[in-house]
Tab-separated table of C-alpha atoms in Angstrom:
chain	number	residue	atom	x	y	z
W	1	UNK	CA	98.386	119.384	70.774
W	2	UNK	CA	100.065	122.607	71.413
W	3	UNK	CA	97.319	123.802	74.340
W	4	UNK	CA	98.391	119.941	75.646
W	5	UNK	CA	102.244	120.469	75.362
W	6	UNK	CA	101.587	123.880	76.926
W	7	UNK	CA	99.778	122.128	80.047
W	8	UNK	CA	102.826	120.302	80.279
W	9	UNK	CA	105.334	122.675	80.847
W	10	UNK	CA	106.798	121.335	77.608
W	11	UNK	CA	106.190	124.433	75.262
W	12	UNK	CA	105.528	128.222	75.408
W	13	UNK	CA	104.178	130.845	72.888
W	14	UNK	CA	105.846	134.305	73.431
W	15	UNK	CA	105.465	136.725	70.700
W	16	UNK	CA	103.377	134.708	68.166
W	17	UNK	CA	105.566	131.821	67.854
W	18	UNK	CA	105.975	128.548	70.027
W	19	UNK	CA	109.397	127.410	71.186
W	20	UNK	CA	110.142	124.705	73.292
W	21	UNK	CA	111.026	125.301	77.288
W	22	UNK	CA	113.896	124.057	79.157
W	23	UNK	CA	111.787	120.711	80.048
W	24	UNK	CA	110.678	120.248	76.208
W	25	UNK	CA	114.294	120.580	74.674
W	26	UNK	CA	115.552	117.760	77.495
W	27	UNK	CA	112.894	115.719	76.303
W	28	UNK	CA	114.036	116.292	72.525
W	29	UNK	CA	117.553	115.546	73.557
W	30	UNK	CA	116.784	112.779	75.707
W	31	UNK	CA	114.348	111.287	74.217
W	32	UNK	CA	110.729	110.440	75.746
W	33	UNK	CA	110.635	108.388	78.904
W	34	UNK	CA	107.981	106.700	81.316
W	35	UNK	CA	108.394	109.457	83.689
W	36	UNK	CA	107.286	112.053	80.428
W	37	UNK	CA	104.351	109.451	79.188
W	38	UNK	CA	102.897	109.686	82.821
W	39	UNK	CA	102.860	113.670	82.831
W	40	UNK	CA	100.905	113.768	79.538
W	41	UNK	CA	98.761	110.861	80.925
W	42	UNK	CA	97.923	112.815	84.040
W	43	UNK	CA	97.421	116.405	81.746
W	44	UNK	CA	95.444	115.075	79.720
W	45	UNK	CA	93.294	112.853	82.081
W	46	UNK	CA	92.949	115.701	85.072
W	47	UNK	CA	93.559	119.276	83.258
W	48	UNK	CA	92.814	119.087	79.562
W	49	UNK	CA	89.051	120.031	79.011
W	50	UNK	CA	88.227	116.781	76.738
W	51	UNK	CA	84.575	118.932	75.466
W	52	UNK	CA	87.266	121.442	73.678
W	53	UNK	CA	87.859	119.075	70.959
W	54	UNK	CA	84.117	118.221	69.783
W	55	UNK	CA	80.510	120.166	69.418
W	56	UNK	CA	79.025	117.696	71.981
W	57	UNK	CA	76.962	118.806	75.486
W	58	UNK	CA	79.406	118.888	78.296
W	59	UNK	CA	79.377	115.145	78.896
W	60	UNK	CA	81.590	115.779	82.321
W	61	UNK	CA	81.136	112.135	83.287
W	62	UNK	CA	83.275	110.649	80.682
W	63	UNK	CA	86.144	112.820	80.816
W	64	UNK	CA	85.290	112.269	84.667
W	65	UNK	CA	84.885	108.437	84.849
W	66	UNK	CA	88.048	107.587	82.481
W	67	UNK	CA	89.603	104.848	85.018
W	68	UNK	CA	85.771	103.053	85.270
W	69	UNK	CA	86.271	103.197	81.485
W	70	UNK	CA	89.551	102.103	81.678
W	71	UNK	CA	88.635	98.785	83.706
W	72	UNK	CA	85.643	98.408	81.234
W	73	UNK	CA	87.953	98.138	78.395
W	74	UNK	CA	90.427	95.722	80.323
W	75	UNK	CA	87.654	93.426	81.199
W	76	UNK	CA	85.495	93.768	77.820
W	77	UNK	CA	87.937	94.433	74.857
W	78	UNK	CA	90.033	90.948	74.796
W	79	UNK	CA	88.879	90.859	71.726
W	80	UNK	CA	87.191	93.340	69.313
W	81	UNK	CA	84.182	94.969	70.365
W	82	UNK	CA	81.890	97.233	68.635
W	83	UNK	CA	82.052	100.512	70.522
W	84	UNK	CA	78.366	100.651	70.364
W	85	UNK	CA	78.338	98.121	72.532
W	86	UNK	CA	80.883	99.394	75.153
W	87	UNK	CA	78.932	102.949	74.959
W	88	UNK	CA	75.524	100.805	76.294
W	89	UNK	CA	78.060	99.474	79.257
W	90	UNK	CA	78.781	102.854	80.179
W	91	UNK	CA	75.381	104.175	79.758
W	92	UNK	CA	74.345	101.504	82.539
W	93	UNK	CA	76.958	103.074	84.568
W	94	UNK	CA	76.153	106.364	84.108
W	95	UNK	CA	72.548	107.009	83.561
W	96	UNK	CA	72.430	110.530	84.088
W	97	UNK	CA	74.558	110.807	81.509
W	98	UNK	CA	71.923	111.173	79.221
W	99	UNK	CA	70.279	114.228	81.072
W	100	UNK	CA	73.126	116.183	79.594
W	101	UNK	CA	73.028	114.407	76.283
W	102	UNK	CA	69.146	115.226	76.035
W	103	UNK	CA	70.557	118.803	75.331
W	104	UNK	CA	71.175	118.194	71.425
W	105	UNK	CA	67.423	117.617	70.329
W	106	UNK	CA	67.743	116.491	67.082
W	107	UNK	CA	69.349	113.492	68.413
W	108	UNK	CA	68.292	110.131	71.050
W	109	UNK	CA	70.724	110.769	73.961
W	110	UNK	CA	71.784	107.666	74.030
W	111	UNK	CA	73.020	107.989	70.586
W	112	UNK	CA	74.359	111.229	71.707
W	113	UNK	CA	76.019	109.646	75.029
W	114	UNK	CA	77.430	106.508	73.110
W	115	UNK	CA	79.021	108.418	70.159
W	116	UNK	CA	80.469	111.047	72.505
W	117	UNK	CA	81.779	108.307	74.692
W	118	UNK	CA	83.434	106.684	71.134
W	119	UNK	CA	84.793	109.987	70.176
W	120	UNK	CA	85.966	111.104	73.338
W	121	UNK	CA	87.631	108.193	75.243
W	122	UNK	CA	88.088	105.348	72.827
W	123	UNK	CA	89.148	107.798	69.881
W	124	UNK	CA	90.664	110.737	71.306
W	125	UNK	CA	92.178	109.118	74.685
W	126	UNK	CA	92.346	105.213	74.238
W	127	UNK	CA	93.657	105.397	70.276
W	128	UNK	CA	95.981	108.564	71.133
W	129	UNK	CA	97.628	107.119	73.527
W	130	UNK	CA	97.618	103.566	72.305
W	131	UNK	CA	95.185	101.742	74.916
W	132	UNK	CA	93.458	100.081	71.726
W	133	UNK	CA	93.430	98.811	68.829
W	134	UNK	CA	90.572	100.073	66.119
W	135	UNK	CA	88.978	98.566	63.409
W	136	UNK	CA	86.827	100.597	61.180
W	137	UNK	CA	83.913	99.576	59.033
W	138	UNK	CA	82.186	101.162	56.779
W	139	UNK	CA	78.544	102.431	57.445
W	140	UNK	CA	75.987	103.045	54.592
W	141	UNK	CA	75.886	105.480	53.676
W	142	UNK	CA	78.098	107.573	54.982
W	143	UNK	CA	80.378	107.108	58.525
W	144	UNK	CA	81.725	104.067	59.892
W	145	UNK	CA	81.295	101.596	62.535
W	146	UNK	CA	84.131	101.481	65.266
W	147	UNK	CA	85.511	98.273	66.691
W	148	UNK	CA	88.349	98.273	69.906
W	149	UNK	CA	90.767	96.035	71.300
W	150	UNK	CA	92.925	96.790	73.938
W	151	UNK	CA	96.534	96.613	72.994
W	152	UNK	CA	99.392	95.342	74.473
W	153	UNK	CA	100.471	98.680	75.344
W	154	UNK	CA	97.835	98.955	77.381
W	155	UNK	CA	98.468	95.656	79.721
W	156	UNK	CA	101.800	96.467	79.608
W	157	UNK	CA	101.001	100.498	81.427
W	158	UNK	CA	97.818	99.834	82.890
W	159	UNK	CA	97.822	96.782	86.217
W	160	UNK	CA	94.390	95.308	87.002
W	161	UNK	CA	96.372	92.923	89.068
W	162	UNK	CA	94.582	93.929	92.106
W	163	UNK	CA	91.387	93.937	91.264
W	164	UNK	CA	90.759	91.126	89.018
């Protein structure tokens, strides 16, 4: 979060310790608007290095195709989905996504490709920011099963309008 607010112009780090910048204490004073929600959108979408978070391959194409994935959520999550499921849309997409997933042996890249995809956009970008709504099941024996819904938050910021 702080390497994000950084990005933003919202907070520096002199001396060992982080202090908000003239742009971050408006926001503090003023409180959060559409204007500031579309900054962080576009940092974290176009500048912010989604890899740094997780141990998986590079992966470019997800960070890379995040408004196909977008539209793939709008037109498959009206209700819950398993994100299995959405991972095995986006693998049809993106087939050479699993060149780079065939990196991690151990693993079937298209295990590799569909968690990565979970963890990466639906987790760490759609649930951040609000796109979805999760369910969680529990896997045996250990882990869980993810489930997404797009939320109203998302209809609300995000307009298919034309292109459906």
């Amino acid at each position: 979060l702080n390497h994000i607010l950084k990005m933003c112009g919202w907070l520096k780090k002199e001396k060992n310790y982080y202090s908000l910048t003239k742009k971050g204490r408006s926001i503090v004073e003023r409180g959060f608007s559409e204007a500031h929600f579309f900054t962080l959108f576009k940092v974290f979408t176009r500048r912010f290095n989604w890899a740094f978070q997780d141990s998986y391959p590079s992966i470019w194409i997800i960070q890379g195709g995040f408004v196909f994935s977008l539209y793939l959520v709008h037109r498959k999550t009206r209700r819950f989905i398993d994100a299995e499921e959405l991972g095995d849309y986006f693998i049809k997409a993106f087939p050479r996504a699993l060149s780079e997933a065939e990196a991690i042996r151990s693993l079937d890249p298209g295990d590799t490709v569909r968690n990565c995809f979970s963890l990466r956009f639906l987790q760490h970008f759609c649930e951040y920011f609000g796109f979805v709504d999760t369910r969680r099941e529990k896997k045996k024996p250990y882990g869980f099963r993810l489930f997404v819904k797009k939320s109203d938050l998302f209809d609300r910021y995000i307009n298919w309008s034309n292109l459906t």
